[in-house]
XYZ file of C-alpha atoms in Angstrom:
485
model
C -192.695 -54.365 -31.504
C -193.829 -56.796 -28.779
C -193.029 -56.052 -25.336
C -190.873 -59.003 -24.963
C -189.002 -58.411 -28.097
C -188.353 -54.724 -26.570
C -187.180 -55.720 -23.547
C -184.716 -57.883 -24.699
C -183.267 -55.261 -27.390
C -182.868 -52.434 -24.733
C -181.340 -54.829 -22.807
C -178.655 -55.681 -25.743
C -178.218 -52.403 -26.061
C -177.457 -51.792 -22.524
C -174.498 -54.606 -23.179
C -173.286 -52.700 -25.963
C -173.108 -49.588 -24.446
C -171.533 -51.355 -21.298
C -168.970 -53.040 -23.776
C -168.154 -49.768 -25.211
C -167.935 -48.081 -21.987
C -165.349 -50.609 -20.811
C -163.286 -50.907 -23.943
C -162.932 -47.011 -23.523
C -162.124 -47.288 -20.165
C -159.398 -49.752 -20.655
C -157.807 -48.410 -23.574
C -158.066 -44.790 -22.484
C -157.754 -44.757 -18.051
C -155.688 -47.944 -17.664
C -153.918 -47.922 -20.963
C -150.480 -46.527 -18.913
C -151.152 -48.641 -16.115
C -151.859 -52.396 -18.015
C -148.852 -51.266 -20.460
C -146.207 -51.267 -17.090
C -147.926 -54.091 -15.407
C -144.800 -56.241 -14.371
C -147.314 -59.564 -15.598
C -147.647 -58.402 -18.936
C -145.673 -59.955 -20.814
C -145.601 -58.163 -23.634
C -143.254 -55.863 -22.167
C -140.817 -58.747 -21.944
C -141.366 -59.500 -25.411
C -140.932 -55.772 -26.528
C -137.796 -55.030 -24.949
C -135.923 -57.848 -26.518
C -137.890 -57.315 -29.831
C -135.463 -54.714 -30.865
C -131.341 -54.125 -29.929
C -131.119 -52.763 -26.648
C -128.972 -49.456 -25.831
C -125.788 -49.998 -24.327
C -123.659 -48.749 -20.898
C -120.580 -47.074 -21.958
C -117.337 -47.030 -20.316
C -114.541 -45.040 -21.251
C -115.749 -44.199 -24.841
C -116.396 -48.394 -25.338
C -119.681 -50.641 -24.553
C -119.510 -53.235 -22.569
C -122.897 -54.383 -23.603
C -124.416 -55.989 -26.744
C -127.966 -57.107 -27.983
C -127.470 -60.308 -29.867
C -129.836 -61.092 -32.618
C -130.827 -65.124 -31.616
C -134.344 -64.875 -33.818
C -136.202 -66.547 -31.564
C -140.155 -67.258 -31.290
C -140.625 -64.166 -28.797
C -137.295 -62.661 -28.329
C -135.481 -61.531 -31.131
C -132.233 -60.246 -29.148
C -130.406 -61.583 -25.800
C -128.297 -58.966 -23.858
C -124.462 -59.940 -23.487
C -121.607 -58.059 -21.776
C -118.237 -57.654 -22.267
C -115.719 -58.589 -19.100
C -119.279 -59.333 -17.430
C -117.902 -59.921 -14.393
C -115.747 -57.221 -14.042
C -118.644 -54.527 -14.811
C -121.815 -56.266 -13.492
C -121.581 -54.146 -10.422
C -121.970 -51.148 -12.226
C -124.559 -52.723 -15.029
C -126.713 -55.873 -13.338
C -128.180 -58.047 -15.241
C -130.703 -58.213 -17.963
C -132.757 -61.481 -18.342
C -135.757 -62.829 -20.406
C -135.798 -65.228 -17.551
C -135.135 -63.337 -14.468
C -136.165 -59.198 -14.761
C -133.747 -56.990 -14.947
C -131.388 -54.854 -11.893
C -129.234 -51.927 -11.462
C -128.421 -49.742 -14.228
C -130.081 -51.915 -16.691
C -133.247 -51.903 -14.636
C -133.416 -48.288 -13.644
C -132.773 -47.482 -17.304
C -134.591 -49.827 -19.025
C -136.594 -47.161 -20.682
C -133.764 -45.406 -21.865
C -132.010 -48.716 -23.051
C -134.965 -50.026 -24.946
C -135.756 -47.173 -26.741
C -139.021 -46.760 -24.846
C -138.501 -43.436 -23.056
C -140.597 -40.412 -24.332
C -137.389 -38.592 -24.594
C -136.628 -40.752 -27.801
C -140.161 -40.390 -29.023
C -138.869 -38.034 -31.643
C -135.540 -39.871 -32.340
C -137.817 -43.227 -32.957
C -140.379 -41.383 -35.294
C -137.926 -40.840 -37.994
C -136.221 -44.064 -37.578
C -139.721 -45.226 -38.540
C -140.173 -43.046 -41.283
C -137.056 -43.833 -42.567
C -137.375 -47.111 -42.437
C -134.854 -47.830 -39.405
C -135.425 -50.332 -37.007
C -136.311 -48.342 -33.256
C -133.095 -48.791 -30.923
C -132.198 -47.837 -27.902
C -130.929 -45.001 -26.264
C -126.890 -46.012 -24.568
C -125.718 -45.182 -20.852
C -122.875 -43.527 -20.576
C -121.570 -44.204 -16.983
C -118.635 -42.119 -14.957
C -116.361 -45.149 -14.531
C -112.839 -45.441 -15.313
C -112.133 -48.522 -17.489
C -108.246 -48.599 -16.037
C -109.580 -48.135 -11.946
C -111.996 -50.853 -12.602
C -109.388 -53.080 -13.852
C -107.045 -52.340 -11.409
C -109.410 -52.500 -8.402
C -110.576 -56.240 -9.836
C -107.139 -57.625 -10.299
C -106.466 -56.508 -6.497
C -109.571 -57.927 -4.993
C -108.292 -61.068 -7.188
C -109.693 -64.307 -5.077
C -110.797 -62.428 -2.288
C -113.861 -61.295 -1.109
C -114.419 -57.729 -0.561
C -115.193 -55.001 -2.573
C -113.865 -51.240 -3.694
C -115.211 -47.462 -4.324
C -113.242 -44.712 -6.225
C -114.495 -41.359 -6.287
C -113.704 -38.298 -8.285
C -113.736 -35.456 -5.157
C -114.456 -32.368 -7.097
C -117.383 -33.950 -9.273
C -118.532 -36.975 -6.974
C -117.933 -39.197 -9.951
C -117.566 -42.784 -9.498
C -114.825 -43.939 -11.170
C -114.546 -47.704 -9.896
C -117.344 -49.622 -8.305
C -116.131 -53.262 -7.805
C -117.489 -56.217 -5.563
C -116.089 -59.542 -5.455
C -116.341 -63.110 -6.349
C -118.226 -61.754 -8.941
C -120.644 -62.731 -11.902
C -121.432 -62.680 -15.832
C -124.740 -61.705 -16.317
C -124.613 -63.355 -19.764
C -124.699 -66.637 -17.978
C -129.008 -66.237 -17.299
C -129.360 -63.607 -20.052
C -131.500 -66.017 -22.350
C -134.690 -67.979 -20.995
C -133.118 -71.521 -21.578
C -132.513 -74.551 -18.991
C -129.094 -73.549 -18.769
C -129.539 -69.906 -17.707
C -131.799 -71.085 -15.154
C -129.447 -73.567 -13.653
C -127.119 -70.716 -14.101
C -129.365 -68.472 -11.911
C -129.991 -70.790 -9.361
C -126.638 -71.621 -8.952
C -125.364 -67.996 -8.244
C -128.127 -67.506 -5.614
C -127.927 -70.530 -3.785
C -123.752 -69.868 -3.721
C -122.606 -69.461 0.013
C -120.086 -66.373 -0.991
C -122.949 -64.037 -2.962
C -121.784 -63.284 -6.158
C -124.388 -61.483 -6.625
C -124.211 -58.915 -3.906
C -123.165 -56.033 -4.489
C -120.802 -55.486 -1.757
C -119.759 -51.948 -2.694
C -123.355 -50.740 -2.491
C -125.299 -53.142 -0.336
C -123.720 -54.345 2.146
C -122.383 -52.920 5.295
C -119.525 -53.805 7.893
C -118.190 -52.217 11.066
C -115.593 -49.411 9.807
C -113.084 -50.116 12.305
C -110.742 -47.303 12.668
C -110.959 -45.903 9.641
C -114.009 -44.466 11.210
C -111.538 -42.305 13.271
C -111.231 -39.814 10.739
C -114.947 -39.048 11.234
C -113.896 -38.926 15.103
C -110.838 -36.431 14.670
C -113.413 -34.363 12.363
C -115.823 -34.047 15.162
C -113.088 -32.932 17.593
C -111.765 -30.509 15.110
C -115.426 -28.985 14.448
C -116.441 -28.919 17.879
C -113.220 -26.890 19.005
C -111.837 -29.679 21.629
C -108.481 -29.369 19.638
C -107.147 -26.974 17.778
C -104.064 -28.757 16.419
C -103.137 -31.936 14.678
C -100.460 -32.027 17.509
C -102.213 -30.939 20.555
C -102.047 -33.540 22.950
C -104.796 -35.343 24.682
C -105.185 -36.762 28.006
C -105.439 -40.397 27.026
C -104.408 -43.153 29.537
C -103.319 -46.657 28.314
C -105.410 -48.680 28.564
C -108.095 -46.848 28.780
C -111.299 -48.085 31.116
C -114.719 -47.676 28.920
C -116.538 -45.343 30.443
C -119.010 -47.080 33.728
C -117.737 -49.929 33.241
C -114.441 -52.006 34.250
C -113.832 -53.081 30.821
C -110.387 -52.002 29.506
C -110.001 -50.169 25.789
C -106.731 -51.940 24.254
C -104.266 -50.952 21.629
C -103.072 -53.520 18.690
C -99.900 -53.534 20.539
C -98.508 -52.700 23.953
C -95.602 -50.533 22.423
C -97.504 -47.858 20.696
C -96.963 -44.231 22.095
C -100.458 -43.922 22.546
C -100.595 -42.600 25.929
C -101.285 -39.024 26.265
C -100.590 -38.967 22.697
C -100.690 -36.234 19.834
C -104.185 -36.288 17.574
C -101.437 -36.938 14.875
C -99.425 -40.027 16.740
C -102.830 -41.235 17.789
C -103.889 -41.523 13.997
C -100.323 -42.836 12.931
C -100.201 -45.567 15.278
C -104.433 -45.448 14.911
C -104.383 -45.715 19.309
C -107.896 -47.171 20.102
C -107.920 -45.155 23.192
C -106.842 -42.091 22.074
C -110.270 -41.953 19.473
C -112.434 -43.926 21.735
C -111.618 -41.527 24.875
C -112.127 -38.609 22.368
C -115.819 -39.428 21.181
C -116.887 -40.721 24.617
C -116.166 -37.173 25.761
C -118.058 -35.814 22.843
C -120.778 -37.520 23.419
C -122.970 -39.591 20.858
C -125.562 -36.412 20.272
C -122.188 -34.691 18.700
C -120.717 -37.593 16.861
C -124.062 -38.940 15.179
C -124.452 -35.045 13.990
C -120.910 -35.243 12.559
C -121.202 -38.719 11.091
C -124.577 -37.781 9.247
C -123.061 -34.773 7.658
C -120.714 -37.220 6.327
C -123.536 -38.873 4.697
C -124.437 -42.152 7.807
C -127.896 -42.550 8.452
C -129.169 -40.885 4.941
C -129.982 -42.690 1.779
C -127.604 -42.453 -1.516
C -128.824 -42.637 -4.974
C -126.043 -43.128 -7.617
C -128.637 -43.433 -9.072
C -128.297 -47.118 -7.516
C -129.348 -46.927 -4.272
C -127.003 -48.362 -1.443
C -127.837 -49.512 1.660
C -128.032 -46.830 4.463
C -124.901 -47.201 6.374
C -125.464 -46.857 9.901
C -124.334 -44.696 13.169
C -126.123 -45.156 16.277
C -128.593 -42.748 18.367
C -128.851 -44.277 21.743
C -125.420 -45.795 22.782
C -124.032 -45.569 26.341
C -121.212 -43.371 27.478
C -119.059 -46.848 26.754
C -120.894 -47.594 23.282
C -120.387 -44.642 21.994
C -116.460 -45.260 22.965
C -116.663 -48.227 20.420
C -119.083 -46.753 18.247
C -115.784 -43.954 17.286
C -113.225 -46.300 16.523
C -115.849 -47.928 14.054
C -117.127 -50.935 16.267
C -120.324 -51.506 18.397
C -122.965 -50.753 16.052
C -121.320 -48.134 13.579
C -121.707 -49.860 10.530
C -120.653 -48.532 6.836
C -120.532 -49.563 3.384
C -117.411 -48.885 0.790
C -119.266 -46.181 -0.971
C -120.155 -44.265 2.577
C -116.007 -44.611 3.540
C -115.223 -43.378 -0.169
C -117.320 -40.363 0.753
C -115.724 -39.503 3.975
C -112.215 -39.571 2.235
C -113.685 -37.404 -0.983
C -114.952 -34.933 1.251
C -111.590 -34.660 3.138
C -109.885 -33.984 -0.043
C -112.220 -31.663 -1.228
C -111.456 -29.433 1.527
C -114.748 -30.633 3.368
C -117.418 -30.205 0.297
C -118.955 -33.755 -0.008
C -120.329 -34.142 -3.956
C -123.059 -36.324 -4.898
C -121.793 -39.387 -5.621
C -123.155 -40.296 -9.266
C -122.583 -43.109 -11.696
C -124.366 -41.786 -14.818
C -122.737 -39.284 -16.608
C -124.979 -39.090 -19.851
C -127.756 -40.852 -21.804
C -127.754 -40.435 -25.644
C -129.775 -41.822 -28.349
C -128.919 -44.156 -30.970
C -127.413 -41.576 -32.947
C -124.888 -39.845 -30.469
C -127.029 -36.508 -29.687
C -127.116 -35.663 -26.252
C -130.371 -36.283 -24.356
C -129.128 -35.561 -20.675
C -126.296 -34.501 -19.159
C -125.372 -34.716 -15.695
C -124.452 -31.717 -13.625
C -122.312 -31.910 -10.169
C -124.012 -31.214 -7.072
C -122.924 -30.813 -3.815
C -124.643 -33.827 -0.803
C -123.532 -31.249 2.226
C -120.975 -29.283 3.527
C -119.213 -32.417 5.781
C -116.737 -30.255 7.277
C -115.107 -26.606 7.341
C -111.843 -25.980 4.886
C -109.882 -25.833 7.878
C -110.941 -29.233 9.570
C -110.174 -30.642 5.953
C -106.755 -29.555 5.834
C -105.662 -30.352 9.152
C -107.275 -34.636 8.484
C -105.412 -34.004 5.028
C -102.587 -33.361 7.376
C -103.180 -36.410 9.455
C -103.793 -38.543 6.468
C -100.362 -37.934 4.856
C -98.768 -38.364 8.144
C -100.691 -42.056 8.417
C -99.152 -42.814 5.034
C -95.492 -41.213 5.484
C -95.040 -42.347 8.830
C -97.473 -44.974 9.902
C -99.609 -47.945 9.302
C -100.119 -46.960 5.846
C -96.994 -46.888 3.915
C -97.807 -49.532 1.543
C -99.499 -46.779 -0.166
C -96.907 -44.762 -0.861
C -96.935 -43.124 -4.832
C -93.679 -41.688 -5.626
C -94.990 -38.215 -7.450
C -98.167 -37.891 -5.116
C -99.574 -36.528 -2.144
C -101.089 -39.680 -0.805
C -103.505 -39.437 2.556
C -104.852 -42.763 3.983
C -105.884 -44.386 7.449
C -105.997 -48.226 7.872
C -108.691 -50.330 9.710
C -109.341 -54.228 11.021
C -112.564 -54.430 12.201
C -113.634 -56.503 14.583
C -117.105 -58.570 13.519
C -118.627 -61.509 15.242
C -120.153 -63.004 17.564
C -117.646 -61.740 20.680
C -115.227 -60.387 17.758
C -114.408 -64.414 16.692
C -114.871 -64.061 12.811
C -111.793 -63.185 10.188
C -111.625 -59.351 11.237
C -112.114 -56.988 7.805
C -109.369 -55.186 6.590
C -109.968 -51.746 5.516
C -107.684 -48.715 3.592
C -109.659 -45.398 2.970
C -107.460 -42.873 1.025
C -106.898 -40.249 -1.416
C -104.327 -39.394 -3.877
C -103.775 -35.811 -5.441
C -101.239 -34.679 -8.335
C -99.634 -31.741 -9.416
C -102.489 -30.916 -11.826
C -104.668 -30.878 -9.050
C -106.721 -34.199 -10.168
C -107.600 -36.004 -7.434
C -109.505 -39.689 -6.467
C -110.689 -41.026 -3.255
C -110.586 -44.878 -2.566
C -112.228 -46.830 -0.056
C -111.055 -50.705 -0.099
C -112.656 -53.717 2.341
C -111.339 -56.580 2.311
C -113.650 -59.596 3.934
C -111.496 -62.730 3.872
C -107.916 -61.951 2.720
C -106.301 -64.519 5.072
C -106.972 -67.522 7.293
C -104.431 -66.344 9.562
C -105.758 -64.217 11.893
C -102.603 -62.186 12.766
C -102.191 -61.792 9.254
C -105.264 -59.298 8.505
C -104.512 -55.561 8.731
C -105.905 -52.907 6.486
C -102.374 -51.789 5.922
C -101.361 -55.078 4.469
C -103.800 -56.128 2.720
C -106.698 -53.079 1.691
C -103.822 -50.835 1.065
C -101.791 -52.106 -2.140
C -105.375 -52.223 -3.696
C -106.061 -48.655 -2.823
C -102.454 -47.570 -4.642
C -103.495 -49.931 -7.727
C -106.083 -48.222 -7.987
C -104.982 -44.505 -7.190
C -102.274 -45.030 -9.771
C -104.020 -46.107 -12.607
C -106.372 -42.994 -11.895
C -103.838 -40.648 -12.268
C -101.778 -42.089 -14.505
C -98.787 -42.735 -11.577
């Protein structure tokens, strides 16, 4: 052989070996990661190829895969009462990705997960199509309904928790959506999609989970907790050294009540929370200090991130507020800032004699055929508070509800704690204040649920917003069709 001739083999065997060297690489190294690229669109294609899973509630899907036969998808997702549950689901579009629970268990859902490896082997060897794996979530379908039928029109949304498990049993945020509306990957989903993100009220925001507003004085439970656990009372009806008004702290700025007749003036812990005296909880965490009230606010779960497994927004308690901030910051204005599930946690704690669960939304994933692939087990997020701090804001709570600004929540047959809250939010406190209701509810079987209700917008009349009026009746709606009151 010529040397030409030689040179020009070696070097098409060099591009051989090269080739082969490259098609190993890619098939072998970054087999995994070309397979989850988000731009591949075969993964698009796969998980519509074949039915989806579905997310159970109360022993019935509210999902479906529906067979449309078309040139790359074979199936479209649907939902039953999609607004109602799309909270707890998101969505699940050819057009648009995918988001909460359908998104963080797509695997699981589209039969992908190697924990159905084995499940989808015999399918094939039987012949059977593969299918997904369902979701079976924690949620109660008759606290869901309830909670969305008392949110009605307005905007706001609602958390019910199971205390002794951390279970959610409602998770509701409204105006609402249907995720079938954008399922598909036609003109009229995408008008669809647009439409519901360029929408002023944010139908698509999950306002149980992601979004945060000042807690008013529902936050004062956190503030009588912190009083409690750092001995500065003893006793629900100790009396504190409050005067009315009371002057913030170096400043000449005066701490007002809702109303000039409440006995809030040197009043009891337990009068202060009945009549829910601004001055009486501001005074009180002012003299704590904010060192001792961010330490008793975090143990309630502020300032820490929650996976359900849906993550929500971190709500919020400030570090470095003045003597006078911190004043504000306890009665749940200045910068304190919470979201529905982080309320619902503060009341589920209370009721559960100060053990704060894990708040969880999943209770189970099976395959196709029923068998059990996980099961979730109850943990505990933190000890919030001792037993005896517990009973004495159980205490308090009843007392709100028997004899004070939450009586709209009464359940004939229950013990029923709650505290009310209007929050002040705007630009020098001009917007629509948020009315609030944070409760719980126990029976004689010892069942229990904790609600936390927000309501954004529930009337243009200013004077009309309180938490008692209008976050309240939700929360007994709610409590009621829990426990079956």
């Amino acid at each position: 052989m010529n040397k030409p001739i030689r040179r020009v083999s070696i070097f098409c065997l060099v591009l051989i070996l090269a080739l082969m060297v490259r098609t190993n690489w890619v098939q072998g190294v970054q087999a995994d990661s070309l397979a989850s690229n988000t731009h591949n669109d075969r993964n698009k294609y796969d998980r519509y190829a074949y039915p989806r899973g579905n997310i159970i509630v109360d022993g019935e899907r509210v999902t479906s895969s529906d067979f449309v036969d078309g040139l790359r998808y074979k199936y479209k997702r649907s939902w039953v009462n999609g607004a109602l549950y799309a909270p707890v689901t998101g969505y699940s579009s050819q057009s648009f990705g995918s988001s909460q629970l359908e998104s963080l268990e797509d695997g699981f859902l589209a039969g992908t997960d190697d924990r159905l490896f084995f499940r989808n082997t015999l399918d094939m060897l039987t012949g059977k199509d593969k299918q997904g794996g369902d979701v079976v979530t924690t949620i109660n379908a008759k606290a869901q309904k309830a909670a969305f039928e008392g949110l009605g029109s307005k905007k706001g949304a609602v958390v019910a928790l199971d205390p002794a498990t951390g279970a959610i049993l409602a998770l509701v945020s409204t105006p609402s959506y249907d995720p079938g509306t954008f399922a598909g990957g036609g003109d009229a989903d995408a008008k669809a999609w647009t439409d519901l993100n360029a929408d002023p009220n944010k139908p698509m925001l999950n306002r149980a989970l992601r979004e945060t507003y000042p807690p008013g004085s529902t936050f004062k439970l956190v503030t009588a907790a912190a009083a409690f656990e750092n001995n500065v009372f003893q006793n629900i009806d100790d009396k504190t050294e409050t005067p009315d008004p009371y002057i913030l702290p170096g400043t000449s700025q005066e701490l007002k009540n809702e109303s000039a007749n409440e006995p809030c003036e040197g009043a009891t812990l337990k009068v202060g929370m009945d009549y829910s005296c601004n001055t009486v909880y501001g005074k009180i965490g002012s003299d704590l200090g904010r060192d001792k009230m961010r330490e008793q606010a975090e143990k309630f779960g502020f300032n820490t991130t929650v996976d359900t497994p849906i993550r929500a927004v971190q709500s919020f308690y400030p570090k470095g507020s003045s003597p006078d901030g911190t004043a504000l910051d306890s009665i749940g204005q200045h910068d304190t800032r919470a979201t529905p599930l982080q309320m619902a946690m503060v009341a589920s704690a209370i009721a559960n004699n100060g053990s704060l669960m894990q708040p969880y939304l999943v209770a189970q994933e099976r395959s196709a055929n029923l068998t059990t692939i996980s099961q979730h087990s109850a943990k505990q997020f933190g000890q919030a508070i001792s037993p005896a701090t517990a009973q004495k804001l159980q205490d308090m709570m009843v007392s709100v509800v028997q004899n004070g600004t939450g009586k709209n929540a009464q359940i004939p047959g229950l013990t029923v704690g709650g505290k009310t809250g209007t929050a002040q939010h705007g630009e020098g406190n001009t917007g629509l204040p948020f009315a609030w209701f944070v409760s719980y509810a126990k029976g004689a079987d010892n069942k229990s649920v904790a609600v936390a209700v927000v309501v954004e917008d529930g009337s243009n009349n200013r004077d009309g917003i309180s938490g008692g009026r209008l976050a309240a009746p939700i929360a007994k709606a709610v409590m009621q069709a829990t426990l079956g009151k």
